[in-house]
Tab-separated table of C-alpha atoms and ligand atoms in Angstrom:
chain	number	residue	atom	x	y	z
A	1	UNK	CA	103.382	111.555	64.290
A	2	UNK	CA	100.865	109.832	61.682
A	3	UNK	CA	100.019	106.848	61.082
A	4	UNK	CA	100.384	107.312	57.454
A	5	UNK	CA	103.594	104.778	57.520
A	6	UNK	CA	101.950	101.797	58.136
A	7	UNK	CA	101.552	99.337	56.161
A	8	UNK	CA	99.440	97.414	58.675
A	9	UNK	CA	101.618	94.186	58.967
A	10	UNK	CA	102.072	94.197	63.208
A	11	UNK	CA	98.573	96.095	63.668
A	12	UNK	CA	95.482	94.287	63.903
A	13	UNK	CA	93.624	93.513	60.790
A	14	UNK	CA	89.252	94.568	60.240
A	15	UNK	CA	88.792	91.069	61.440
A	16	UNK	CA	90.567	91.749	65.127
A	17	UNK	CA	93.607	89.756	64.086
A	18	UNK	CA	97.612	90.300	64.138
A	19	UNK	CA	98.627	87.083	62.147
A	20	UNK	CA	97.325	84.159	63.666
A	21	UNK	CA	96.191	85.792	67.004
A	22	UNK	CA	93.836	88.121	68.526
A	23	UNK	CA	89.913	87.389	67.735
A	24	UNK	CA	86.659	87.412	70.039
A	25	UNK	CA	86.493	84.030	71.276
A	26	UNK	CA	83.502	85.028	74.030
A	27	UNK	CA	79.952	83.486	75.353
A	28	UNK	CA	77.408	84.567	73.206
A	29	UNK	CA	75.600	86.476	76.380
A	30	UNK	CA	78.363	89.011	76.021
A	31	UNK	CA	78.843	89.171	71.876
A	32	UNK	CA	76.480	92.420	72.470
A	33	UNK	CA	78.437	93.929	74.718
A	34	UNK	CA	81.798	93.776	72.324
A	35	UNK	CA	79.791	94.135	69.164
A	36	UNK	CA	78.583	97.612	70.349
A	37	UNK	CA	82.384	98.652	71.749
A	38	UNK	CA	83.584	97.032	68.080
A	39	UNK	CA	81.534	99.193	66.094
A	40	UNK	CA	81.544	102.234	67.645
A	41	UNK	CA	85.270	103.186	69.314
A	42	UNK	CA	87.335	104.063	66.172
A	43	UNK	CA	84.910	106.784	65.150
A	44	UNK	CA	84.468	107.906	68.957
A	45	UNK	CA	88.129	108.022	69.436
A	46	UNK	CA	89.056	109.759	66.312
A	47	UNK	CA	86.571	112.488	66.853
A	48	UNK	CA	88.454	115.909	67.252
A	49	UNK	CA	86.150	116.755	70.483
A	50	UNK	CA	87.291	113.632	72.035
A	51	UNK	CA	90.674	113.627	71.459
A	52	UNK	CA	90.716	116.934	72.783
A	53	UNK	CA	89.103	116.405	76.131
A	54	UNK	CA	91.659	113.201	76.245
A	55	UNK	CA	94.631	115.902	75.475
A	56	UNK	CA	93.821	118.465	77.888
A	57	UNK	CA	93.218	115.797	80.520
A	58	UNK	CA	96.821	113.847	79.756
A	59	UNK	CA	98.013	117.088	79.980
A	60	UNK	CA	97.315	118.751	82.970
A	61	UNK	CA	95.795	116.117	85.154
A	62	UNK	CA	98.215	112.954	83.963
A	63	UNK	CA	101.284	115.227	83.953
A	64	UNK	CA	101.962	114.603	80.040
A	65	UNK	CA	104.172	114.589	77.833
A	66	UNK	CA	106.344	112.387	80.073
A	67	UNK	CA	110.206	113.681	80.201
A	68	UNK	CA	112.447	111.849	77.940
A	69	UNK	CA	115.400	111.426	80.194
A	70	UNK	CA	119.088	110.816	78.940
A	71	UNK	CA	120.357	108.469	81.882
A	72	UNK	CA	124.457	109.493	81.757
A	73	UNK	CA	125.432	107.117	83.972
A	74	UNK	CA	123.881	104.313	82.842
A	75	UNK	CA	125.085	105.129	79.622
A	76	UNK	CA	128.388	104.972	80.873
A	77	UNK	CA	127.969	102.023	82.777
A	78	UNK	CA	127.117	99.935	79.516
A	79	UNK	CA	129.109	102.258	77.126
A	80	UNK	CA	125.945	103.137	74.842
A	81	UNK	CA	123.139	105.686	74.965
A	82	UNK	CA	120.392	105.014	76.923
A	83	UNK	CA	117.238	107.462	77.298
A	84	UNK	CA	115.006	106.387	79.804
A	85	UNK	CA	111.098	107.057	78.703
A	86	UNK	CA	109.632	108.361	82.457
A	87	UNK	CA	105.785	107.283	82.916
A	88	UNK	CA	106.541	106.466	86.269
A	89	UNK	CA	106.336	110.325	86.576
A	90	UNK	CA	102.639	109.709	85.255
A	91	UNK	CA	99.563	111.204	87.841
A	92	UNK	CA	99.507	107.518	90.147
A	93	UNK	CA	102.727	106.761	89.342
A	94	UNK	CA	102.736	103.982	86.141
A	95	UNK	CA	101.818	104.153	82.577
A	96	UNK	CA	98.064	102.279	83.472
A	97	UNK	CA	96.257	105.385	83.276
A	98	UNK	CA	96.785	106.316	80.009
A	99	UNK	CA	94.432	103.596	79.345
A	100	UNK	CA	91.777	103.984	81.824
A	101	UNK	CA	91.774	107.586	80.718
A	102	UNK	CA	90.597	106.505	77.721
A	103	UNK	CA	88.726	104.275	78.297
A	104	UNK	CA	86.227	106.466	80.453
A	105	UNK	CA	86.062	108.718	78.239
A	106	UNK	CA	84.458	106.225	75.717
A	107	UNK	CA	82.572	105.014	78.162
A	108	UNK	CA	81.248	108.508	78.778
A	109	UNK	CA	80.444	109.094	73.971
A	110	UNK	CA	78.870	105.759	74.762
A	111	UNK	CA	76.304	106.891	77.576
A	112	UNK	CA	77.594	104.759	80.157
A	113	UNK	CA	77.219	105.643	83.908
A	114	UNK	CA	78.862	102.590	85.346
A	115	UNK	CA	82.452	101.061	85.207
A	116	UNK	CA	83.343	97.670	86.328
A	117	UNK	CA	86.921	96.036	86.376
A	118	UNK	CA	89.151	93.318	87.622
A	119	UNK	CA	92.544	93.776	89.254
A	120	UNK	CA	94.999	91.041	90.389
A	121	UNK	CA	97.941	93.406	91.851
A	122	UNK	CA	95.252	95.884	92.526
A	123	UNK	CA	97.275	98.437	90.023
A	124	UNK	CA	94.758	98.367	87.193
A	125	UNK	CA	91.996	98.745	89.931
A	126	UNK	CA	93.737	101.797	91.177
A	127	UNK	CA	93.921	103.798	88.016
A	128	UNK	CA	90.091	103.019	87.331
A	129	UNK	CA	89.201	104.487	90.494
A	130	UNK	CA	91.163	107.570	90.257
A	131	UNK	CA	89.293	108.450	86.482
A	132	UNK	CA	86.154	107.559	87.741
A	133	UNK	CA	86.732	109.331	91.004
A	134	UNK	CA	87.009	112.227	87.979
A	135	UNK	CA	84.257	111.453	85.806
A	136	UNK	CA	81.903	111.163	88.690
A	137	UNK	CA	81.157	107.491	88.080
A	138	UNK	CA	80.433	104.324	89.797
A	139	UNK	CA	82.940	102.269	90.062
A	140	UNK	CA	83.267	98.465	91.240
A	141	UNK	CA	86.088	96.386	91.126
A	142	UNK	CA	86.623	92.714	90.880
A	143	UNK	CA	89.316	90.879	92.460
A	144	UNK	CA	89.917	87.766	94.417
A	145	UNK	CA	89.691	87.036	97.655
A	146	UNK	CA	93.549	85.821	98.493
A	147	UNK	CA	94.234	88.913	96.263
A	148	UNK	CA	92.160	91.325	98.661
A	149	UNK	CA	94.846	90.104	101.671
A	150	UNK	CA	97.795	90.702	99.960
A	151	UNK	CA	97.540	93.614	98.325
A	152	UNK	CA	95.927	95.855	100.901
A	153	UNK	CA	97.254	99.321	100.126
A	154	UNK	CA	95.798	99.118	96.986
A	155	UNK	CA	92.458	98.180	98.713
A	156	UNK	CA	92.187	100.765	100.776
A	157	UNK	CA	93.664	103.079	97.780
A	158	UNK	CA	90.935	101.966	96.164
A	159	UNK	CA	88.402	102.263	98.618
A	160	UNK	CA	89.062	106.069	99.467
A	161	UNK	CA	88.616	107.025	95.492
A	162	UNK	CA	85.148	106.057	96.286
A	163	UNK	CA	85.244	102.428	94.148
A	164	UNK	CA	83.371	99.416	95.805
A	165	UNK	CA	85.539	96.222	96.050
A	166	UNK	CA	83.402	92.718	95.270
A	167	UNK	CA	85.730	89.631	96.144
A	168	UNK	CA	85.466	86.564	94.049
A	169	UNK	CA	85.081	83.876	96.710
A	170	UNK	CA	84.704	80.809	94.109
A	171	UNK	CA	88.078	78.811	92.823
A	172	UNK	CA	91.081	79.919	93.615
A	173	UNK	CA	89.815	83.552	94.819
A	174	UNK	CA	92.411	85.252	92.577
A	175	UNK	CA	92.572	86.790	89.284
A	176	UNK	CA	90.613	84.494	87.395
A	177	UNK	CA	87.780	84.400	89.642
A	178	UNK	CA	87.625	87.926	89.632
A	179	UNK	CA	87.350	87.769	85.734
A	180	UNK	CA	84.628	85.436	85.878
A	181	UNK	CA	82.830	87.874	87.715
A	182	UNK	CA	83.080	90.927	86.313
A	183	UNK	CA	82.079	88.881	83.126
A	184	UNK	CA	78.840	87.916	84.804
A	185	UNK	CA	78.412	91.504	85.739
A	186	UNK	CA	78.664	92.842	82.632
A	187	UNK	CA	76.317	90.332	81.178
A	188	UNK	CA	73.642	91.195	83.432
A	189	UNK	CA	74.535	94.816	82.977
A	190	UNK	CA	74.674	95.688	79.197
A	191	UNK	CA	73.146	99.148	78.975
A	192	UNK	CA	74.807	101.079	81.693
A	193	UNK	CA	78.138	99.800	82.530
A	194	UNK	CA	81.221	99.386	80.483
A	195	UNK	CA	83.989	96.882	81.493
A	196	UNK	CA	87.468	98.502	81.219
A	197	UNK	CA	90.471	96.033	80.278
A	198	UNK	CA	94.030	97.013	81.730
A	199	UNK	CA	96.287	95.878	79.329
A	200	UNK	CA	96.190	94.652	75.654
A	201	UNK	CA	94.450	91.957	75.961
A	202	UNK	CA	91.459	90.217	76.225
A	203	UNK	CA	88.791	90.019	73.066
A	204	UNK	CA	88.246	92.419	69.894
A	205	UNK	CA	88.806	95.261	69.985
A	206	UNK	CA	90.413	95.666	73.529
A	207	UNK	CA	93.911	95.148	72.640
A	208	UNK	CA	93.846	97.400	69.583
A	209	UNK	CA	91.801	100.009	71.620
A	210	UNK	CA	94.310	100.250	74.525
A	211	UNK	CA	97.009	99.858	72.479
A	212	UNK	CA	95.719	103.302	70.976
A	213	UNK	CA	95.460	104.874	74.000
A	214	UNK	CA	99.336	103.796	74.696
A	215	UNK	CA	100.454	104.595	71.844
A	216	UNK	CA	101.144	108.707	73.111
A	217	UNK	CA	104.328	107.421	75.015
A	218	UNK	CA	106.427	106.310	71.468
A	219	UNK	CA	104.176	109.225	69.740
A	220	UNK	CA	106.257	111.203	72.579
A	221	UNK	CA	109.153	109.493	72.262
A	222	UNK	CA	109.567	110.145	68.475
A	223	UNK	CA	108.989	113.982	68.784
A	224	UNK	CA	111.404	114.084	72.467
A	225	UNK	CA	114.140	112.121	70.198
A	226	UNK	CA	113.695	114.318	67.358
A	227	UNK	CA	114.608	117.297	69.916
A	228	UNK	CA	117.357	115.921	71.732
A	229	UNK	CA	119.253	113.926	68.475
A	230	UNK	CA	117.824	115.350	65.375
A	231	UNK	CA	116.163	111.343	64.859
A	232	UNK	CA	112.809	110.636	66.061
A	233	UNK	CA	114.376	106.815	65.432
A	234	UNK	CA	116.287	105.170	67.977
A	235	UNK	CA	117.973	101.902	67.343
A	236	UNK	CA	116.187	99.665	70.070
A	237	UNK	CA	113.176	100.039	72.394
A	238	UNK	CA	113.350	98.017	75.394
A	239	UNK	CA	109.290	97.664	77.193
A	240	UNK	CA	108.564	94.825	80.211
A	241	UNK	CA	105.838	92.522	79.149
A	242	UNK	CA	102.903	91.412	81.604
A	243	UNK	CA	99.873	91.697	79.429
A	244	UNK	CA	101.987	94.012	77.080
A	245	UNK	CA	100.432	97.303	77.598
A	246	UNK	CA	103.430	99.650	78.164
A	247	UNK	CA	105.434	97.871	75.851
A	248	UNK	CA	102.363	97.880	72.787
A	249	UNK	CA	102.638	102.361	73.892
A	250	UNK	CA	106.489	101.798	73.646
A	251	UNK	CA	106.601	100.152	70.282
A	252	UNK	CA	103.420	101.714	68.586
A	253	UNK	CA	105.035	104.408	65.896
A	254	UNK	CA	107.494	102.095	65.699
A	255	UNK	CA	105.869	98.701	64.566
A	256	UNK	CA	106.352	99.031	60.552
A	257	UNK	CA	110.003	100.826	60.978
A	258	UNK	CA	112.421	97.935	60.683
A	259	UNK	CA	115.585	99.875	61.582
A	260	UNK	CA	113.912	100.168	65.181
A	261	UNK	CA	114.935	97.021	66.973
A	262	UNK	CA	111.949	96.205	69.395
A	263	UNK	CA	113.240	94.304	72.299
A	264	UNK	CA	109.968	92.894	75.509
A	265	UNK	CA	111.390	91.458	78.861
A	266	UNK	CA	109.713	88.538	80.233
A	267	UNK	CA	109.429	87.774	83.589
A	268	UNK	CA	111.335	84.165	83.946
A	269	UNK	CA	110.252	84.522	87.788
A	270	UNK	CA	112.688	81.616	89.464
A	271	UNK	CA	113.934	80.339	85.708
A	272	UNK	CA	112.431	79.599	82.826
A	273	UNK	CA	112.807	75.795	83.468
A	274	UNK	CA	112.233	76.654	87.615
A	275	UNK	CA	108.141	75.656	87.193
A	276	UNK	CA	108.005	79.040	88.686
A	277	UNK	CA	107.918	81.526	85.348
A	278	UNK	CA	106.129	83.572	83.818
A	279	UNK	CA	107.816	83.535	80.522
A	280	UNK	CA	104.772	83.413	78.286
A	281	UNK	CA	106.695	82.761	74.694
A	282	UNK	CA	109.476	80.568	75.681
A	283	UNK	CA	106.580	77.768	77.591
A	284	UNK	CA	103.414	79.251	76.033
A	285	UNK	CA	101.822	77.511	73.801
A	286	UNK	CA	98.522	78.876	71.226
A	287	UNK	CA	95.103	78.585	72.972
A	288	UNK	CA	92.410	80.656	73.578
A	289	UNK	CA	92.429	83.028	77.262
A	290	UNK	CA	90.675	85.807	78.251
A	291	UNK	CA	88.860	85.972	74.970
A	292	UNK	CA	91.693	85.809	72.344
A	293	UNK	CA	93.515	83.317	70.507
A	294	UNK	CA	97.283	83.890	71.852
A	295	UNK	CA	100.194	82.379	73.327
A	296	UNK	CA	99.753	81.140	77.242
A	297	UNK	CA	101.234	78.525	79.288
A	298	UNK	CA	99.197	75.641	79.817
A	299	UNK	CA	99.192	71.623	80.415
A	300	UNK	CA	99.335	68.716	77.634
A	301	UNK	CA	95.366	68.990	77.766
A	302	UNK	CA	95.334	73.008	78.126
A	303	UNK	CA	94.712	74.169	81.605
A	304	UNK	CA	96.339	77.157	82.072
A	305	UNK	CA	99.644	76.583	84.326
A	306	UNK	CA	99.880	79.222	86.923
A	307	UNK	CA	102.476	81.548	86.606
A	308	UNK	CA	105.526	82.916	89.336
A	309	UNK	CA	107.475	86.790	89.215
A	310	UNK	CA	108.187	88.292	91.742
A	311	UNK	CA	106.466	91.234	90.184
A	312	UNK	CA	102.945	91.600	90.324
A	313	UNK	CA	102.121	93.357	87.255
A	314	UNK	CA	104.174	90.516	85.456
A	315	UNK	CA	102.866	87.144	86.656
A	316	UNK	CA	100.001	86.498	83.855
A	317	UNK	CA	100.043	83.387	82.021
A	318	UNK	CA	99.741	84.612	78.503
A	319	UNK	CA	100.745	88.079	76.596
A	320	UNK	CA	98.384	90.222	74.096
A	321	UNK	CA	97.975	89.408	71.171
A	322	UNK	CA	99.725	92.204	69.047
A	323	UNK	CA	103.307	90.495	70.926
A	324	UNK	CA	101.842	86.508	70.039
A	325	UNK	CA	102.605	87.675	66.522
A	326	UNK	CA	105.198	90.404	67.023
A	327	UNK	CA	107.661	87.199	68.511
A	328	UNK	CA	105.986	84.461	66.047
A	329	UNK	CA	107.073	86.767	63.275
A	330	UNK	CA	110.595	87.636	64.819
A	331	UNK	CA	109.963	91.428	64.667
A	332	UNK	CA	109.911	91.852	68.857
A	333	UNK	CA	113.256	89.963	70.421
A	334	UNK	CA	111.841	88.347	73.907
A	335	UNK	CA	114.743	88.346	76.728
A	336	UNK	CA	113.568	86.322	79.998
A	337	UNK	CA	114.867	88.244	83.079
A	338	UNK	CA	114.612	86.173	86.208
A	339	UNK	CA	113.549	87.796	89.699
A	340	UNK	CA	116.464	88.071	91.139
A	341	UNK	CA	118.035	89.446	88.124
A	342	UNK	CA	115.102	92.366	88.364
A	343	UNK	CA	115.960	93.274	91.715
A	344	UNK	CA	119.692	94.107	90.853
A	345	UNK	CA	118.667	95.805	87.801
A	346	UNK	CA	116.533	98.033	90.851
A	347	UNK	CA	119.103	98.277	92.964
A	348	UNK	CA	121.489	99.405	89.967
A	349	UNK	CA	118.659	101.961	88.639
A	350	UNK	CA	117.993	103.447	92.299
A	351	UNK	CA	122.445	103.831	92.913
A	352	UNK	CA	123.413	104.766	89.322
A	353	UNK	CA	120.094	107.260	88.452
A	354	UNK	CA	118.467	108.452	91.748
A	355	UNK	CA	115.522	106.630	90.343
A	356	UNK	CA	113.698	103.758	91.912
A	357	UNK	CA	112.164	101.899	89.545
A	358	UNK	CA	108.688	99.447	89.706
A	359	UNK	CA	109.614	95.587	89.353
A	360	UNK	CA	107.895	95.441	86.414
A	361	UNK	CA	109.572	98.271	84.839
A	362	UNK	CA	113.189	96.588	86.676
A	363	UNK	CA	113.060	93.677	84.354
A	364	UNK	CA	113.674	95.916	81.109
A	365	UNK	CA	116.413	97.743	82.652
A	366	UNK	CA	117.979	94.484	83.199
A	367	UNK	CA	117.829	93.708	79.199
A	368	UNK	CA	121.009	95.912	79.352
A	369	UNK	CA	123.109	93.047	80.900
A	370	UNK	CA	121.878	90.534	78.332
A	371	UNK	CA	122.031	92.691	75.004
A	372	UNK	CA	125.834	93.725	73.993
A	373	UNK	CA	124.928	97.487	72.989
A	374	UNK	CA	127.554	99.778	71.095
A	375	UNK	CA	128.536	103.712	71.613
A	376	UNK	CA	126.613	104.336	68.581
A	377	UNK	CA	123.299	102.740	69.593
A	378	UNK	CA	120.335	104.942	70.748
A	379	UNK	CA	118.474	102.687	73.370
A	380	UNK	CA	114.868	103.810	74.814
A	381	UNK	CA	113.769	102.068	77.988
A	382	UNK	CA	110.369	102.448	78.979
A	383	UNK	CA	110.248	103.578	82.307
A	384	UNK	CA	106.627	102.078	83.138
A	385	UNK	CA	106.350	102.520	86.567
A	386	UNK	CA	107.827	103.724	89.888
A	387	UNK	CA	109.287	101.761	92.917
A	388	UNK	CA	107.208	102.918	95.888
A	389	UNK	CA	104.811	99.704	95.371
A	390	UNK	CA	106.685	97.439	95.669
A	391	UNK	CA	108.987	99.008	98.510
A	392	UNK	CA	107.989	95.584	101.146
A	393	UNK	CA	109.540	93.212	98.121
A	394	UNK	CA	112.839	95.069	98.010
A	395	UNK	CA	113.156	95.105	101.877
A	396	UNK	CA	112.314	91.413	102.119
A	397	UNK	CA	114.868	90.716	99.256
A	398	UNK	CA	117.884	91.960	101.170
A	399	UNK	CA	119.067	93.724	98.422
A	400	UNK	CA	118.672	97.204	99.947
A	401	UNK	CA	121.378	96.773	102.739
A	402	UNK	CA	124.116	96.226	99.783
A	403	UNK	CA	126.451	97.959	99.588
A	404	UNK	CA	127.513	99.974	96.224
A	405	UNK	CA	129.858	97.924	94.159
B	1	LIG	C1	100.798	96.735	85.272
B	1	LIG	C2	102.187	97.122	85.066
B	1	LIG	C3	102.998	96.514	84.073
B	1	LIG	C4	102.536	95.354	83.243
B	1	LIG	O1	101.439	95.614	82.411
B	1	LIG	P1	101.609	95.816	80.844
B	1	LIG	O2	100.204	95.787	80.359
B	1	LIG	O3	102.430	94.681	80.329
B	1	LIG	O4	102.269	97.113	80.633
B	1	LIG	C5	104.285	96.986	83.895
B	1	LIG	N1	104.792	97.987	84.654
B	1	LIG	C6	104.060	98.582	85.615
B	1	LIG	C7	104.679	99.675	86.417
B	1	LIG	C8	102.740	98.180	85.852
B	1	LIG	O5	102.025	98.784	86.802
């Protein structure tokens, strides 16, 4: 599919914007650092030699294209037609490396030897140790202390693709910390090393550049669609929302086609009004975080409020930019799907499909109890990630010792 339909309304605009969000907002230590990345990664990425090294890597090494899966059961379970969009079938089991692909790749045009990153979940950090594990480069990942303890199979993951692990020890020793850090690292380290973002967010041109490297899954979808229906158009594309990366892939192709309803779940953790959410639109406010203007939860005087899912990937205080505008400008419908909501929607997905789904990825499947659907409608669900992760959370939750309804 081209881009050739866009008339550039939900993309970002030359200045890094989508509508009133997006931007650089960094220290000036590091404006050479995204000045260089800025100016150089739409003609690196649009260079035929690239793209082909990128294709012949998704293919045989990520497992791509994904399948495009009609789920029958489901479909008769909420009398519509819903295709389920597999990247949990992706080469470490979730959509993430897609984007790290990609992303060391670039890093390779741009004569880097070194990658740094920050993980909270320890996901992200995964996927940037497998590529560089590839690529034959170092690799050294951020993350907080507290994080380090509870997410130990992705340390040790980690640790046996060959990346080094540097805990943030200041503050709260979690996620933030860890950005801090890598921050300073990258500062110090401007030559050699490039920083690789996880999702869509963060400064110029981050989101738009892993938003690129998405957007294969709806480039997929439209050509799988066009196969199975004889429309590459379905009528509603359902994507979870941490940061917004799968859903930004999900939506892509489909930004500027208004008969495509885009629909992102939000992780409302215990509630929205619980003070344990994560339901970035309905209690974020605009402010500035991680280097772009966007929508985050935060006090009267703008401290950012810490957020609560049950899912890992999901429990972020703010969402990418491209999402800031695509709900500001009505074009994305935000559901809020609460935890325990997610884990029936896993429980449903494991019973009705045979396929256990991540947490994240749990939270859009449960959009199809909240949206009234007809026979008619053509529904794509992102499937962003698989179960196996988060295996501990569904034991604790009791929910596997149910019985079928
Ligand atoms: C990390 C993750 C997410 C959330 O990140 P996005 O950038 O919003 O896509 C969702 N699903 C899975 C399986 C993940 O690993």
């Amino acid at each position: 599919m081209t881009k050739t339909m866009e008339t550039n309304v939900y993309q970002v605009n030359e200045k890094g914007f989508y509508g009133d969000f997006g931007g650089a907002f960094v220290p000036e230590m590091l404006y050479p650092n995204i000045e260089e990345l800025r100016k150089t990664y739409l003609s690196i990425i649009n260079e035929s030699a690239f793209q082909e090294e990128l294709n012949i890597l998704l293919k045989d090494y990520v497992g791509r294209p994904t399948p495009l899966n009609f789920a029958k059961r489901l479909s008769e379970k909420y009398q519509t037609q819903v295709y389920l969009k597999r990247e949990d079938l992706c080469h470490t089991g979730a959509h993430k490396i897609n984007n790290t692909l990609g992303q060391i790749l670039l890093a390779k045009r741009l004569g880097k030897k070194r990658i740094i990153a920050k993980t909270g979940a320890g996901q992200h950090g995964v996927a940037t140790a497998t590529v560089c594990a590839l690529m034959g480069f170092e690799c050294v990942i951020y993350m907080g202390e507290i994080d380090i303890e509870r997410q130990n199979p992705n340390v040790q993951r980690m640790k046996m693709l060959g990346a080094t692990i540097r805990p943030a020890t200041c503050g709260s020793r979690t996620l933030k910390d860890a950005t801090n850090e890598a921050m300073r690292d990258w500062i110090a380290n401007p030559v050699d090393t490039h920083y690789i973002i996880g999702s869509v967010v963060g400064p110029h041109p981050y989101p738009d550049l892993v938003a690129r490297f998405q957007a294969i899954i709806s480039e997929e979808i439209g050509i799988q669609l066009k196969e199975k229906t004889g429309n590459p158009d379905p009528t509603h594309i359902i994507a979870c929302v941490g940061g917004g990366s799968n859903a930004a892939g999900a939506f892509y192709h489909y930004l500027d086609k208004k008969n495509v309803k885009l629909i992102a779940a939000e992780a409302a953790g215990q509630g929205v009004n619980s003070g344990y959410s994560a339901a970035t639109t309905f209690l974020g406010k605009k402010g500035v975080l991680h280097g772009s203007r966007t929508l985050l939860m935060q006090t009267q005087d703008g401290q950012v409020v810490e957020p609560h899912s049950i899912s890992a990937g999901l429990d972020y205080p703010g969402i990418g930019p491209m999402h800031a505008n695509l709900f500001e400008s009505g074009r994305a419908q935000f559901v809020d799907i609460t935890d325990d909501e997610s884990l029936k929607a896993a429980i449903l997905l494991s019973r009705i499909e045979g396929i256990i789904p991540a947490l994240e990825t749990a939270h859009a499947i449960a959009c199809l109890e909240k949206i009234k659907f007809s026979p008619n409608d053509i529904v794509v669900i992102n499937l962003s990630g698989r179960g196996d992760k988060d295996l501990n959370t569904y034991i604790k939750s009791g929910i596997i010792d149910q019985k079928n309804e």
